[in-house]
Short mmCIF file of C-alpha atoms in Angstrom, two decimals:
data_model
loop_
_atom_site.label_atom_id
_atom_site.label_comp_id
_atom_site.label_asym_id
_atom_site.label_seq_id
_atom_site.Cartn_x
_atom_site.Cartn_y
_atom_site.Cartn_z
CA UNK T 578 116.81 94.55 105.26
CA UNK T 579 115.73 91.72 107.72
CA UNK T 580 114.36 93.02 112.00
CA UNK T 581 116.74 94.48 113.81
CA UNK T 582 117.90 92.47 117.01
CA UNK T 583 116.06 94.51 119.20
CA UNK T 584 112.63 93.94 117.25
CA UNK T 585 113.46 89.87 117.23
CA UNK T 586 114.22 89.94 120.98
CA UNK T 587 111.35 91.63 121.68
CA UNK T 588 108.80 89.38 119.90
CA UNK T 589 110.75 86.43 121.14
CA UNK T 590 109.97 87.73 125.08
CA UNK T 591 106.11 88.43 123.67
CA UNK T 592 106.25 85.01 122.04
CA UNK T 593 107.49 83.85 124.79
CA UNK T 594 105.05 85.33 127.23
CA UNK T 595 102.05 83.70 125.35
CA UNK T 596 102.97 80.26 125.54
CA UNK T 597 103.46 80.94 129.14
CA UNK T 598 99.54 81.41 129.10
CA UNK T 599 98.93 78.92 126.68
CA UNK T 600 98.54 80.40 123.74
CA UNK T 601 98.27 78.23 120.39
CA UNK T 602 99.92 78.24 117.48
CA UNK T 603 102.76 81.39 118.45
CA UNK T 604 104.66 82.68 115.55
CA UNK T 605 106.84 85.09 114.77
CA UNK T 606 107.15 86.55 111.63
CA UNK T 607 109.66 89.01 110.17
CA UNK T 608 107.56 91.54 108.21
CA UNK T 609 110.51 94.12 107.64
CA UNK T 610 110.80 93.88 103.73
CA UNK T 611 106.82 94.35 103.10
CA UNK T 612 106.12 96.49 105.80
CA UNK T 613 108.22 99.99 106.44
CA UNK T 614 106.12 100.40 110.32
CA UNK T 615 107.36 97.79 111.59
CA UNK T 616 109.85 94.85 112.16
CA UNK T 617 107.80 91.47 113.60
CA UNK T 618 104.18 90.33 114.05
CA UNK T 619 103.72 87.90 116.30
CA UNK T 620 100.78 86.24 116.05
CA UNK T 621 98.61 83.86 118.88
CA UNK T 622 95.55 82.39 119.87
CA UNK T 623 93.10 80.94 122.86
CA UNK T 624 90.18 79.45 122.49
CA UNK T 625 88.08 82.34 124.77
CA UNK T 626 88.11 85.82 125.94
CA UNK T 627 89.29 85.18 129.51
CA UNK T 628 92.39 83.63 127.88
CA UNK T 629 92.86 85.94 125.17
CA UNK T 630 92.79 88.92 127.94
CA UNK T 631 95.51 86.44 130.37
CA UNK T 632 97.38 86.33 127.36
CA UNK T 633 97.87 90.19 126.80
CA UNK T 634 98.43 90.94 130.29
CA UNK T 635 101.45 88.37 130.49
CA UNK T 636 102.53 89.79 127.32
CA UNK T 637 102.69 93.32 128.63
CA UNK T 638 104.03 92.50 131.74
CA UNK T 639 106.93 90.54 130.06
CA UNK T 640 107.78 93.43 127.78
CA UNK T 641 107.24 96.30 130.64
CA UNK T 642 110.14 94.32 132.70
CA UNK T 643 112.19 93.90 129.48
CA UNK T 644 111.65 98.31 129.33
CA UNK T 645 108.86 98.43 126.70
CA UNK T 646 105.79 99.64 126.60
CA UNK T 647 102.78 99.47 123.68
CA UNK T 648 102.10 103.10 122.16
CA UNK T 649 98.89 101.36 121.29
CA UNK T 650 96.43 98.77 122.50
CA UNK T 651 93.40 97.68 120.87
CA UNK T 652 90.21 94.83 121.61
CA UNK T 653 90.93 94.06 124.84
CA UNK T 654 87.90 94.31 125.90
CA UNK T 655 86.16 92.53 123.56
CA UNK T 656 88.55 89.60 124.20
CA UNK T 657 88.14 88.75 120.31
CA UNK T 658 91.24 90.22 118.87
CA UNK T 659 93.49 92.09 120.62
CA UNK T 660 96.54 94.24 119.19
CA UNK T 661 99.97 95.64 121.46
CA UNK T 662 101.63 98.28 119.10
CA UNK T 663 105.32 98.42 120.25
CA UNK T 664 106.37 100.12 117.06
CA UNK T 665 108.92 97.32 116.28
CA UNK T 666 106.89 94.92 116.99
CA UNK T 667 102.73 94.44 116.73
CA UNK T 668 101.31 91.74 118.68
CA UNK T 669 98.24 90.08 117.31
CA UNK T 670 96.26 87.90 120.12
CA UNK T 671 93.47 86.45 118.42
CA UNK T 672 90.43 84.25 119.29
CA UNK T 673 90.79 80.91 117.49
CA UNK T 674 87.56 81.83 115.19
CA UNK T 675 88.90 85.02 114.04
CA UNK T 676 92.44 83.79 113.92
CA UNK T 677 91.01 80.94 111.38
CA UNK T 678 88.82 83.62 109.44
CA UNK T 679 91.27 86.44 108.61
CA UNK T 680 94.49 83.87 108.58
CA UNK T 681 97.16 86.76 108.57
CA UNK T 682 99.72 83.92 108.21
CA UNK T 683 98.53 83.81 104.82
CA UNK T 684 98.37 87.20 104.23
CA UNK T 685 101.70 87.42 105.11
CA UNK T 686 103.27 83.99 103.95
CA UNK T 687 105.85 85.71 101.92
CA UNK T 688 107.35 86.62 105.02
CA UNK T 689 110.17 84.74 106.80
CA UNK T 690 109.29 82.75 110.42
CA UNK T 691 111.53 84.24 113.17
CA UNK T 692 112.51 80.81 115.48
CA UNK T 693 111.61 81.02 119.02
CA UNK T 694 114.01 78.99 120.97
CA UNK T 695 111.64 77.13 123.65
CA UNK T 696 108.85 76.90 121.33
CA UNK T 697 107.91 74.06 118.71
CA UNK T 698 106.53 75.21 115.22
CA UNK T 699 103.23 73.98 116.54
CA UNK T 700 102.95 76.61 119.24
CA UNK T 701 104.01 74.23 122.12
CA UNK T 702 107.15 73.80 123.83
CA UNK T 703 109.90 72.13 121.62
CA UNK T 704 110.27 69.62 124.64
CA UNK T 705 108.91 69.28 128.03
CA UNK T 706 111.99 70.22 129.95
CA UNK T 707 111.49 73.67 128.67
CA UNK T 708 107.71 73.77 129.40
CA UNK T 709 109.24 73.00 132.90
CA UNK T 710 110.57 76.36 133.19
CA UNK T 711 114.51 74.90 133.95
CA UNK T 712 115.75 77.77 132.25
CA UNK T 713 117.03 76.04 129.73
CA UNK T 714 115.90 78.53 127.21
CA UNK T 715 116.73 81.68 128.91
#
């Protein structure tokens, strides 16, 4: 059983939402066969706390218009590692160092990589017309 389509659009509008605050390295992965809480992780970083916190806010705000809202919320004020439970969807916003010490990509590298139209495998933008906001990917 792969993420429902509600779980996938969801992390693609948090996904979404961090790259919009310039998160690093966004990814979605589909953790539905390993994980029976939940459907997606998606998974960013900045490189400090002020970001991190930008980051979540965006994200929240993204997903509150979209008629969701996180049943849990953890390490935002520390600005180190921050978690948005959604149920279907947990949202990891990381500080680079952490992100690079507990890697949860490779704890969870058996899991498929949900594509995020608007956004390269690197993180970035796939092109700069989208970074441009001309809707393109909406």
């Amino acid at each position: 059983m792969s993420a429902s389509d509600e779980s996938v659009q969801m992390a693609r509008v948090a996904a979404v939402a961090a790259d919009e605050k310039l998160a690093s390295d966004v990814v979605v992965l589909d953790v539905s066969e390993q994980l029976v809480i939940t459907d997606c992780f998606v998974i960013a970083s900045a490189p400090n706390e002020r970001q991190v916190n930008a980051i979540v806010d965006n994200i929240e705000e993204k997903l509150r218009d979209a008629g969701h809202k996180p049943v849990r919320r953890e390490g935002t004020r520390e600005g180190r590692w921050a978690l948005l439970d959604y149920v279907d969807i947990v949202v990891h916003i990381q500080h680079n160092d952490e992100r690079n010490y507990y890697g949860l990509e490779r704890l969870w590298k058996d899991c498929p990589t949900v594509p995020v139209p608007g956004i390269g495998a690197d993180g970035r933008p796939a092109d700069s017309t989208a970074a441009a906001g001309d809707g393109a990917a909406e």
